Coordinates of C-alpha atoms and ligand atoms in Angstrom, one line a residue:
M16 CA 50.6 47.4 125.7
R17 CA 51.3 47.6 129.4
L18 CA 53.7 45.7 131.2
N19 CA 53.6 44.5 135.0
I20 CA 57.0 43.3 136.2
A21 CA 58.3 42.7 139.6
V22 CA 61.8 43.2 139.9
I23 CA 64.3 42.2 141.8
P24 CA 67.2 44.2 142.4
G25 CA 69.1 41.5 145.5
D26 CA 72.8 42.5 146.0
G27 CA 76.3 42.9 145.2
I28 CA 76.6 44.9 142.3
G29 CA 71.9 43.5 141.7
P30 CA 70.7 47.1 142.3
E31 CA 73.1 48.9 139.9
I32 CA 72.8 46.8 136.6
V33 CA 69.2 46.9 138.2
R34 CA 68.9 50.2 137.5
E35 CA 70.4 50.2 134.4
A36 CA 68.5 47.6 133.0
K37 CA 65.2 50.0 133.8
K38 CA 66.7 53.0 132.3
V39 CA 66.6 50.7 129.2
L40 CA 63.5 49.8 129.1
D41 CA 62.0 53.0 130.0
V42 CA 63.3 54.3 127.0
T43 CA 62.3 51.3 125.1
V44 CA 58.7 51.4 126.4
E45 CA 58.3 54.7 125.5
Q46 CA 59.7 54.9 121.8
F47 CA 57.1 52.2 121.1
G48 CA 54.5 53.7 123.4
H49 CA 53.9 51.1 125.8
E50 CA 52.8 51.2 129.9
L51 CA 56.0 49.7 132.0
I52 CA 54.6 49.6 136.4
Y53 CA 57.8 48.0 137.8
T54 CA 57.1 46.5 141.9
E55 CA 60.2 46.0 143.9
V56 CA 60.2 43.1 145.5
L57 CA 63.5 41.9 148.6
M58 CA 65.2 38.3 147.8
G59 CA 68.5 36.8 148.6
G60 CA 70.4 39.0 151.6
A61 CA 68.5 42.6 151.1
S62 CA 65.6 40.4 151.9
I63 CA 67.3 38.4 155.1
D64 CA 68.3 42.2 156.3
A65 CA 65.3 43.2 156.2
C66 CA 62.8 40.5 157.3
G67 CA 65.2 37.8 158.7
V68 CA 64.7 35.2 155.5
P69 CA 65.8 35.1 152.4
L70 CA 62.0 34.8 150.3
T71 CA 59.0 35.8 151.6
D72 CA 55.5 34.7 150.9
E73 CA 54.5 37.8 150.2
A74 CA 56.9 38.9 147.4
I75 CA 56.3 35.9 146.1
E76 CA 53.0 35.7 145.7
T77 CA 53.5 39.7 144.6
A78 CA 55.9 38.1 141.9
K79 CA 53.6 35.6 140.6
A80 CA 50.7 38.5 140.4
K81 CA 53.2 40.3 137.9
D82 CA 53.5 39.1 133.8
A83 CA 56.9 39.1 134.1
V84 CA 60.1 38.7 137.0
L85 CA 63.6 41.0 136.8
M86 CA 66.3 40.4 138.5
G87 CA 70.0 41.3 138.9
S88 CA 71.7 38.9 141.0
I89 CA 71.4 37.8 145.0
G90 CA 74.6 36.5 147.0
G91 CA 77.5 38.1 149.0
D92 CA 81.6 37.0 150.0
A93 CA 80.4 34.0 151.6
A94 CA 84.5 34.2 153.7
T95 CA 82.9 37.1 155.1
S96 CA 79.1 38.3 154.7
P97 CA 77.0 37.0 158.1
W98 CA 74.8 35.6 155.7
Y99 CA 76.6 32.7 154.9
Q100 CA 76.5 32.1 158.8
L101 CA 73.3 31.1 158.7
P102 CA 72.1 27.4 158.1
P103 CA 71.4 26.7 154.5
H104 CA 67.2 27.3 154.0
L105 CA 67.9 30.9 155.3
R106 CA 70.7 31.6 153.1
P107 CA 70.5 34.1 149.9
E108 CA 70.9 31.7 147.4
A109 CA 67.2 29.1 149.0
G110 CA 65.2 32.8 148.4
L111 CA 66.0 31.9 144.1
L112 CA 65.8 28.3 144.4
K113 CA 61.9 28.5 146.1
L114 CA 61.4 31.4 143.8
R115 CA 61.8 29.1 140.8
K116 CA 60.3 26.5 142.2
S117 CA 56.9 28.6 143.1
L118 CA 57.2 29.9 139.4
G119 CA 57.1 26.5 138.4
L120 CA 60.0 27.1 136.4
F121 CA 61.0 24.5 134.1
A122 CA 63.1 25.8 130.8
N123 CA 66.4 27.8 131.8
L124 CA 67.3 29.9 128.2
R125 CA 71.4 30.3 128.3
P126 CA 72.0 32.8 125.3
A127 CA 75.4 32.4 124.2
V128 CA 76.3 34.8 121.7
L129 CA 80.0 36.4 120.4
Y130 CA 79.9 39.2 118.7
G131 CA 82.7 40.2 116.7
E132 CA 83.9 43.3 118.8
L133 CA 84.6 41.2 121.4
K134 CA 85.9 38.2 119.7
G135 CA 89.1 38.8 121.8
A136 CA 87.7 38.2 124.8
C137 CA 87.1 34.2 123.6
P138 CA 89.7 31.4 124.4
L139 CA 88.9 29.6 120.5
K140 CA 91.1 29.9 117.7
E141 CA 90.3 32.3 115.4
E142 CA 89.8 29.9 112.4
I143 CA 87.4 28.3 114.8
I144 CA 85.4 31.5 116.1
G145 CA 84.2 33.4 112.4
D146 CA 82.1 36.0 112.2
G147 CA 81.2 35.2 116.0
F148 CA 78.3 32.9 116.8
D149 CA 75.0 33.2 118.2
M150 CA 73.1 29.6 119.9
M151 CA 70.7 30.0 123.2
I152 CA 71.1 26.9 125.5
M153 CA 67.8 25.4 126.3
R154 CA 68.4 23.3 129.3
E155 CA 65.2 20.9 130.8
L156 CA 65.1 22.5 134.9
T157 CA 63.1 20.6 137.1
G158 CA 63.6 16.9 135.7
G159 CA 66.1 14.6 135.1
L160 CA 68.4 13.0 137.8
Y161 CA 69.2 16.4 139.6
F162 CA 65.2 15.4 141.0
G163 CA 65.6 11.6 140.7
E164 CA 64.9 9.5 143.4
R165 CA 69.2 9.1 145.5
R166 CA 70.5 6.9 147.9
T167 CA 73.3 6.4 149.5
E168 CA 73.0 2.7 151.2
E169 CA 75.5 -0.3 152.4
V170 CA 74.8 -3.3 149.5
D171 CA 77.0 -6.7 150.0
G172 CA 79.3 -5.2 152.8
L173 CA 79.5 -1.9 150.4
L174 CA 78.7 1.6 150.2
T175 CA 76.8 2.4 147.0
A176 CA 75.0 5.2 145.7
V177 CA 71.9 5.6 144.2
D178 CA 70.9 8.2 141.9
T179 CA 68.0 8.2 139.2
L180 CA 67.3 9.9 136.0
T181 CA 63.6 9.8 134.9
Y182 CA 61.1 12.0 132.4
N183 CA 57.6 11.4 131.2
E184 CA 56.7 12.1 127.8
N185 CA 54.4 15.3 129.2
E186 CA 57.8 16.8 130.5
I187 CA 59.7 16.2 127.3
R188 CA 57.2 17.5 125.3
R189 CA 56.8 21.0 126.8
I190 CA 60.3 21.6 126.7
A191 CA 60.8 20.8 123.5
K192 CA 57.6 23.2 122.5
R193 CA 59.0 25.5 123.8
A194 CA 63.1 24.9 122.0
F195 CA 60.8 24.6 119.0
D196 CA 58.9 28.6 119.5
I197 CA 62.0 30.0 120.5
A198 CA 64.1 28.4 116.5
G199 CA 61.0 29.4 115.1
K200 CA 62.6 33.5 116.1
R201 CA 65.2 32.7 115.5
R202 CA 67.4 30.9 113.0
K203 CA 64.7 27.9 112.5
K204 CA 67.0 25.2 114.0
V205 CA 67.2 23.2 116.7
C206 CA 69.8 20.6 117.5
S207 CA 68.7 18.2 120.5
V208 CA 70.9 16.3 122.7
D209 CA 71.2 13.4 124.5
K210 CA 72.0 9.3 125.2
A211 CA 70.2 7.9 123.0
N212 CA 73.1 5.1 122.7
V213 CA 72.9 4.7 126.0
L214 CA 69.9 6.1 127.7
D215 CA 66.5 4.8 127.8
S216 CA 65.8 8.3 129.5
S217 CA 67.4 9.1 125.7
R218 CA 65.3 7.2 123.7
L219 CA 62.1 8.7 124.8
W220 CA 63.6 12.0 124.7
R221 CA 64.3 11.5 120.9
K222 CA 61.3 9.8 120.3
I223 CA 58.9 12.8 122.3
V224 CA 61.0 15.9 120.4
E225 CA 60.7 13.9 116.8
E226 CA 56.8 13.8 117.0
V227 CA 56.4 17.5 118.5
A228 CA 58.8 18.8 115.4
K229 CA 56.5 17.1 112.8
D230 CA 53.9 20.7 114.1
Y231 CA 56.7 22.9 112.8
P232 CA 57.8 21.3 109.5
D233 CA 59.4 25.1 108.9
I234 CA 62.0 23.9 111.4
M235 CA 65.1 22.3 111.2
L236 CA 65.8 19.3 113.5
E237 CA 68.6 16.9 114.8
H238 CA 70.3 15.3 116.9
M239 CA 73.4 14.9 118.4
L240 CA 74.7 12.7 121.0
V241 CA 75.8 14.9 124.5
D242 CA 79.3 13.7 124.1
N243 CA 80.0 14.8 120.2
C244 CA 78.3 18.4 120.9
A245 CA 80.7 18.7 124.1
M246 CA 83.1 18.7 121.5
Q247 CA 81.2 20.7 118.5
L248 CA 81.1 23.9 121.1
V249 CA 84.4 23.9 120.5
K250 CA 85.0 22.4 117.8
N251 CA 82.5 24.5 115.5
P252 CA 80.1 26.7 117.9
G253 CA 78.8 28.4 114.8
Q254 CA 76.5 25.4 113.6
F255 CA 74.1 25.6 116.7
D256 CA 71.4 28.4 116.8
V257 CA 68.8 26.0 119.2
I258 CA 70.6 23.4 121.7
L259 CA 67.7 21.3 123.0
T260 CA 68.4 19.2 126.6
E261 CA 67.5 17.7 129.3
N262 CA 68.4 18.7 133.2
M263 CA 72.6 18.2 134.0
F264 CA 73.4 17.3 130.1
G265 CA 72.2 21.3 129.9
D266 CA 73.9 22.5 132.9
I267 CA 77.3 21.1 131.8
L268 CA 76.7 22.3 127.5
S269 CA 75.6 25.6 128.8
D270 CA 79.1 26.5 131.2
E271 CA 81.2 25.0 128.7
A272 CA 79.4 27.7 125.7
S273 CA 79.6 30.8 128.2
M274 CA 82.7 30.2 128.9
V275 CA 83.9 30.1 125.0
T276 CA 82.3 34.2 124.8
G277 CA 84.6 34.6 127.0
S278 CA 82.6 37.6 129.2
I279 CA 80.3 36.2 131.4
G280 CA 79.3 40.5 131.7
M281 CA 76.9 39.8 129.1
L282 CA 75.5 36.8 129.6
S283 CA 71.6 37.1 129.4
S284 CA 70.0 34.0 131.0
A285 CA 66.1 33.3 131.2
S286 CA 63.4 30.6 133.4
L287 CA 59.8 30.4 131.9
N288 CA 56.7 28.1 133.2
D289 CA 54.5 26.7 130.6
T290 CA 52.1 30.3 130.3
K291 CA 54.2 33.3 129.1
F292 CA 55.5 34.1 132.6
G293 CA 59.7 33.9 133.0
L294 CA 62.0 35.2 135.1
Y295 CA 65.1 37.2 133.6
E296 CA 68.6 37.2 135.2
P297 CA 71.6 37.6 133.8
S298 CA 74.3 34.0 134.2
H299 CA 76.6 36.2 136.5
G300 CA 76.7 36.3 140.0
S301 CA 75.6 39.5 142.8
A302 CA 80.9 40.0 142.1
P303 CA 81.0 41.7 145.6
D304 CA 83.6 42.0 144.3
I305 CA 83.3 45.3 142.9
A306 CA 79.7 46.1 143.8
G307 CA 78.7 49.9 144.5
K308 CA 82.5 50.9 142.0
D309 CA 80.3 51.6 138.9
L310 CA 82.4 49.2 137.9
A311 CA 79.8 46.5 136.8
N312 CA 78.8 45.3 133.4
P313 CA 75.1 45.9 132.7
I314 CA 74.9 44.7 130.0
A315 CA 74.1 41.6 130.5
T316 CA 71.0 41.9 133.2
I317 CA 70.0 44.5 129.8
L318 CA 69.9 42.3 126.7
S319 CA 67.9 39.5 130.3
A320 CA 65.4 43.0 130.2
A321 CA 65.2 42.5 126.6
M322 CA 64.7 38.7 126.9
M323 CA 61.6 39.4 128.9
L324 CA 60.6 41.7 126.0
R325 CA 61.0 39.0 123.5
F326 CA 59.4 35.7 125.5
T327 CA 56.9 36.6 127.8
F328 CA 55.5 39.9 125.9
D329 CA 56.1 38.8 122.4
L330 CA 57.6 42.5 121.9
D331 CA 60.2 41.9 119.2
E332 CA 60.6 44.9 117.5
E333 CA 61.1 46.1 120.6
A334 CA 63.8 43.8 121.6
A335 CA 66.1 43.8 118.6
A336 CA 66.3 47.1 119.4
I337 CA 68.6 46.8 122.4
E338 CA 69.8 44.2 121.0
R339 CA 70.8 46.3 118.5
A340 CA 71.9 49.2 120.7
V341 CA 74.3 46.5 122.5
Q342 CA 75.7 46.0 119.4
Q343 CA 76.7 49.6 118.2
V344 CA 78.0 50.7 121.7
L345 CA 80.6 47.4 121.4
T346 CA 80.5 49.0 117.4
E347 CA 81.5 52.5 118.5
G348 CA 84.3 51.4 120.9
W349 CA 82.5 51.8 124.6
R350 CA 83.1 49.1 126.8
T351 CA 82.9 47.8 130.6
A352 CA 86.2 47.0 133.1
D353 CA 85.4 43.7 132.0
I354 CA 85.2 43.5 128.6
M355 CA 88.0 46.7 127.1
S356 CA 90.4 45.7 125.4
E357 CA 93.0 48.3 123.3
G358 CA 92.4 51.1 121.5
C359 CA 88.4 50.9 123.0
T360 CA 86.7 53.7 125.2
Q361 CA 86.5 52.0 129.4
V362 CA 83.2 53.8 130.4
G363 CA 81.5 52.4 134.2
T364 CA 78.4 51.5 135.1
R365 CA 76.2 54.0 134.6
K366 CA 77.4 55.7 131.4
M367 CA 77.2 52.0 129.8
G368 CA 73.0 52.2 130.8
D369 CA 72.9 55.5 129.6
L370 CA 74.8 55.2 126.6
I371 CA 72.6 52.1 125.4
A372 CA 69.5 53.8 126.4
E373 CA 70.3 57.4 123.9
F374 CA 71.2 54.7 120.9
I375 CA 67.9 53.6 121.1
I376 CA 66.8 57.6 121.5
K377 CA 68.2 58.4 119.0
G378 CA 67.1 55.2 116.8
V379 CA 69.7 53.8 116.3
G380 CA 68.8 50.8 117.8
L381 CA 65.2 50.8 115.7
Ligands
NAD411 P1 80.2 36.2 140.2 O1 79.6 35.9 139.2 O2 79.2 36.5 141.3 O3 81.7 36.8 140.3 C1 82.3 36.3 139.6 C2 83.7 37.6 138.4 O4 83.4 38.4 137.8 C3 83.8 38.3 139.1 O5 85.2 38.5 139.8 C4 83.0 39.2 139.2 O6 84.1 40.3 139.7 C5 83.4 39.4 137.8 N1 81.8 39.8 137.2 C6 80.6 39.3 137.5 N2 79.5 39.9 136.9 C7 80.0 40.5 136.2 C8 79.8 42.0 135.7 N3 78.5 42.0 135.9 N4 80.3 42.7 135.3 C9 81.6 42.8 135.7 N5 82.4 41.8 136.1 C10 81.0 40.7 136.3 O7 80.3 34.4 141.0 P2 81.0 34.3 142.1 O8 81.8 35.6 143.3 O9 81.3 32.8 142.7 O10 80.0 34.3 143.1 C11 79.3 35.8 144.2 C12 78.1 35.6 144.3 O11 77.1 35.7 143.8 C13 77.4 34.6 145.8 O12 77.5 35.0 146.7 C14 76.8 33.1 144.7 O13 75.7 32.9 145.4 C15 76.2 34.5 143.6 N6 75.4 34.0 142.8 C16 74.5 34.4 142.4 C17 73.7 34.0 140.9 C18 72.0 34.6 140.9 O14 72.0 35.0 141.5 N7 71.7 33.9 140.7 C19 74.2 33.7 140.3 C20 76.0 32.9 141.0 C21 76.2 33.2 141.8

């Protein structure tokens, strides 16, 4: 298969972690007999420096013409970087928002995985953690409260603010289908999270999710109220496979889920539209404090590349080979500084990428 990928190294540690993800992708496609074509695209601070704006229209067109986008991270230190002297629409983050909008990315996927080897980083008690956990938070990204009508006005002499939470059945149906499809590639369980005891939008959410579920008889569906879900994530995180939820609930729950894994450098993410196209990036930022020091953990970006193989290209075996190589590196005690613990061997960004690539070549990942 020929894979056409736009690559956005971005700012800070972005170029270092993307370099390692490309290294791992290169050996993976070689092992499996595919061909990769990368096209570099500027975004964020790097684009401001070169073109005066955080994302050009040409860059958007280039990205759209590819099968997927693999991204590092963008942005700098807001206190010291000249990028943050610019008006908000010209700052690095505006480029990412524009890209997400232009590509129609409505489904955000954030895996929260706790590897047995990294239990020490998890703030939960040993008896709650068990053998670790592996869940996928699927958040609707373009509807709901963050995109509804809003206003602040004086009503009867009192300042009054209104935000509206709107979903139509099509918006719910398309993300629900995605969630069931993804659960089919995992442990076949969807937990749909809402507030159906109070909100009309949640009652419609529940109705449509149930309709969609009828087309997926092999996937188990349960509904959970959002307040209960927030509790269950710290009480029994191992119960979850795919969590499907609307925009604001997903915003909050995905941060909670990622915090309980305890290691930001390990968390990948994907944003998908209604084709196979996706934007794949680590959940963390550009970490300007450690940029250029060979300290960044490249694993979140490497696992994002694995998600790209699985969700855009349906290359499940290839994705699994990368994931197993990451697992193997951890099992053998190799750690970057952010996940370092006693008895392990600390390595830099480049060496971590080399090790994962080596395990794939050796066939350990296969
Ligand atoms: P951050 O995620 O960049 O860093 C938070 C802390 O985690 C820092 O101490 C950093 O050193 C550490 N860290 C992050 N990633 C790491 C990795 N891979 N390996 C080891 N340590 C890692 O968050 P921040 O400092 O709040 O933001 C820095 C910049 O990143 C800002 O400009 C922000 O706007 C931007 N940002 C970009 C994205 C994105 O590109 N999608 C997301 C979040 C933040």
